[in-house]
Amino acid sequence: MRALDERAARIMNALVAPLVGGTVHHRWEKPDSAYMAAVIEKLYTLDEDNPVYSLAHYFKLNGDLCQDPDVEFWHTGHLWYPCMYQQAIPPVYQQCIDVSGWPTPPHVTNEGHQESITSFCNQWLRTIAEQQELTLTSEEIPV
């Protein structure tokens, strides 16, 4: 199972930082920007040390919100694992890590998808950090 690299993990830590005190979602958006907002949501927890988050871009098409893309991440210890990738157009859904059997440890359901999605996320997170002008500090090193 391949986790995000260290820089991408630091970016995820910065993105979820606003989700404290019961806040379950945050929209990272630069005013008057051509870039799509990044929306982070805490979906659920497997237990107190294993939350699952969603990171997505959305656009409207005929009044409906469409994900472009939406990726679920399992966070455990210092590591972030992309578990699922989906987008609306063209329709794509790829689950690569199954966390549904908790407390049985999550397992990779498709090694090729997991490698590909993790590589994509490492680059995507760098792009989001640049577009949203995130500042990474030493406190955001994975905990």
Tab-separated table of C-alpha atoms in Angstrom:
chain	number	residue	atom	x	y	z
A	1	MET	CA	0.000	0.000	0.000
A	2	ARG	CA	1.513	3.293	-1.112
A	3	ALA	CA	1.034	6.457	0.979
A	4	LEU	CA	1.348	10.055	-0.176
A	5	ASP	CA	4.902	11.382	-0.232
A	6	GLU	CA	6.041	13.663	2.616
A	7	ARG	CA	5.332	16.975	0.854
A	8	ALA	CA	1.840	15.891	-0.217
A	9	ALA	CA	1.168	14.664	3.343
A	10	ARG	CA	2.186	18.085	4.710
A	11	ILE	CA	-0.216	19.724	2.261
A	12	MET	CA	-3.057	17.426	3.383
A	13	ASN	CA	-2.271	18.320	7.011
A	14	ALA	CA	-2.542	22.022	6.094
A	15	LEU	CA	-5.811	21.460	4.216
A	16	VAL	CA	-7.474	19.659	7.147
A	17	ALA	CA	-6.152	22.128	9.758
A	18	PRO	CA	-9.376	24.225	9.696
A	19	LEU	CA	-11.412	21.125	10.587
A	20	VAL	CA	-11.240	21.509	14.351
A	21	GLY	CA	-13.876	21.759	17.034
A	22	GLY	CA	-16.524	19.839	15.135
A	23	THR	CA	-16.118	21.633	11.785
A	24	VAL	CA	-16.625	18.985	9.109
A	25	HIS	CA	-15.831	20.864	5.904
A	26	HIS	CA	-13.827	23.823	4.632
A	27	ARG	CA	-13.756	25.510	1.235
A	28	TRP	CA	-10.315	26.733	0.158
A	29	GLU	CA	-10.960	29.473	-2.375
A	30	LYS	CA	-9.085	32.553	-3.543
A	31	PRO	CA	-11.451	35.465	-4.295
A	32	ASP	CA	-11.562	36.514	-7.959
A	33	SER	CA	-9.442	33.523	-8.946
A	34	ALA	CA	-9.732	31.467	-12.098
A	35	TYR	CA	-8.819	28.362	-10.075
A	36	MET	CA	-11.425	25.950	-8.776
A	37	ALA	CA	-12.015	25.904	-5.025
A	38	ALA	CA	-10.717	22.908	-3.086
A	39	VAL	CA	-13.248	21.461	-0.650
A	40	ILE	CA	-12.065	19.281	2.226
A	41	GLU	CA	-14.589	17.265	4.264
A	42	LYS	CA	-14.247	14.896	7.190
A	43	LEU	CA	-16.482	12.025	6.112
A	44	TYR	CA	-16.233	9.630	9.061
A	45	THR	CA	-13.782	7.987	11.434
A	46	LEU	CA	-12.879	4.331	11.571
A	47	ASP	CA	-11.841	5.049	15.157
A	48	GLU	CA	-10.448	8.138	16.897
A	49	ASP	CA	-7.043	7.715	15.200
A	50	ASN	CA	-8.220	6.804	11.695
A	51	PRO	CA	-10.351	9.476	10.013
A	52	VAL	CA	-11.423	9.427	6.364
A	53	TYR	CA	-11.520	12.718	4.427
A	54	SER	CA	-12.684	13.806	0.997
A	55	LEU	CA	-10.873	16.405	-1.116
A	56	ALA	CA	-12.668	17.653	-4.207
A	57	HIS	CA	-13.093	20.295	-6.856
A	58	TYR	CA	-16.672	20.917	-7.998
A	59	PHE	CA	-18.273	22.608	-10.979
A	60	LYS	CA	-21.907	23.150	-11.944
A	61	LEU	CA	-23.454	21.576	-15.007
A	62	ASN	CA	-27.148	22.171	-15.684
A	63	GLY	CA	-27.537	23.185	-12.026
A	64	ASP	CA	-25.919	20.017	-10.629
A	65	LEU	CA	-22.636	19.926	-8.742
A	66	CYS	CA	-20.124	17.630	-10.431
A	67	GLN	CA	-16.896	16.434	-8.845
A	68	ASP	CA	-13.721	17.089	-10.822
A	69	PRO	CA	-12.276	14.995	-9.101
A	70	ASP	CA	-13.204	13.785	-5.619
A	71	VAL	CA	-10.661	11.660	-3.721
A	72	GLU	CA	-11.151	9.964	-0.348
A	73	PHE	CA	-8.126	9.698	1.938
A	74	TRP	CA	-7.589	7.466	4.948
A	75	HIS	CA	-5.333	9.144	7.537
A	76	THR	CA	-3.499	6.935	9.991
A	77	GLY	CA	-0.541	8.017	12.097
A	78	HIS	CA	1.797	10.036	9.853
A	79	LEU	CA	0.434	8.558	6.636
A	80	TRP	CA	-2.243	9.508	4.121
A	81	TYR	CA	-3.610	6.863	1.754
A	82	PRO	CA	-5.834	7.696	-1.230
A	83	CYS	CA	-8.669	5.133	-1.111
A	84	MET	CA	-11.083	6.183	-3.839
A	85	TYR	CA	-11.124	8.439	-6.898
A	86	GLN	CA	-14.224	9.616	-8.729
A	87	GLN	CA	-15.176	12.260	-11.249
A	88	ALA	CA	-18.463	13.148	-12.899
A	89	ILE	CA	-17.510	13.732	-16.538
A	90	PRO	CA	-16.560	11.360	-17.953
A	91	PRO	CA	-17.943	9.153	-15.188
A	92	VAL	CA	-15.121	7.398	-13.343
A	93	TYR	CA	-15.185	5.550	-10.019
A	94	GLN	CA	-12.116	3.695	-8.763
A	95	GLN	CA	-11.925	2.274	-5.272
A	96	CYS	CA	-8.417	1.058	-4.518
A	97	ILE	CA	-8.369	0.592	-0.725
A	98	ASP	CA	-11.283	-0.968	1.148
A	99	VAL	CA	-11.696	0.432	4.668
A	100	SER	CA	-15.216	-0.929	5.202
A	101	GLY	CA	-14.182	-3.975	7.239
A	102	TRP	CA	-12.744	-1.952	10.127
A	103	PRO	CA	-11.298	-3.024	12.605
A	104	THR	CA	-9.891	-5.495	10.100
A	105	PRO	CA	-7.002	-3.529	8.556
A	106	PRO	CA	-7.820	-1.803	5.253
A	107	HIS	CA	-6.578	-3.653	2.207
A	108	VAL	CA	-5.710	-2.761	-1.375
A	109	THR	CA	-8.403	-3.879	-3.809
A	110	ASN	CA	-6.525	-2.826	-6.942
A	111	GLU	CA	-2.755	-2.306	-6.767
A	112	GLY	CA	-2.530	-0.588	-10.179
A	113	HIS	CA	-5.275	1.930	-9.363
A	114	GLN	CA	-3.762	2.590	-5.937
A	115	GLU	CA	-0.328	3.376	-7.430
A	116	SER	CA	-1.846	5.566	-10.141
A	117	ILE	CA	-4.168	7.481	-7.803
A	118	THR	CA	-1.360	8.075	-5.284
A	119	SER	CA	0.933	9.435	-8.018
A	120	PHE	CA	-1.875	11.691	-9.264
A	121	CYS	CA	-2.607	12.936	-5.712
A	122	ASN	CA	1.050	13.742	-5.010
A	123	GLN	CA	1.016	16.142	-7.980
A	124	TRP	CA	-2.568	17.372	-7.509
A	125	LEU	CA	-1.871	18.409	-3.914
A	126	ARG	CA	1.176	20.425	-5.007
A	127	THR	CA	-1.006	22.189	-7.582
A	128	ILE	CA	-3.702	22.943	-4.979
A	129	ALA	CA	-1.083	24.287	-2.557
A	130	GLU	CA	0.286	26.596	-5.245
A	131	GLN	CA	-3.144	27.773	-6.446
A	132	GLN	CA	-4.463	28.392	-2.920
A	133	GLU	CA	-1.127	29.868	-1.761
A	134	LEU	CA	-0.898	27.509	1.214
A	135	THR	CA	1.935	28.162	3.611
A	136	LEU	CA	3.453	24.996	5.000
A	137	THR	CA	5.082	25.231	8.394
A	138	SER	CA	7.011	22.733	10.462
A	139	GLU	CA	3.841	22.154	12.531
A	140	GLU	CA	2.244	20.613	9.457
A	141	ILE	CA	4.775	17.822	9.190
A	142	PRO	CA	2.680	14.666	9.514
A	143	VAL	CA	1.834	13.877	13.120
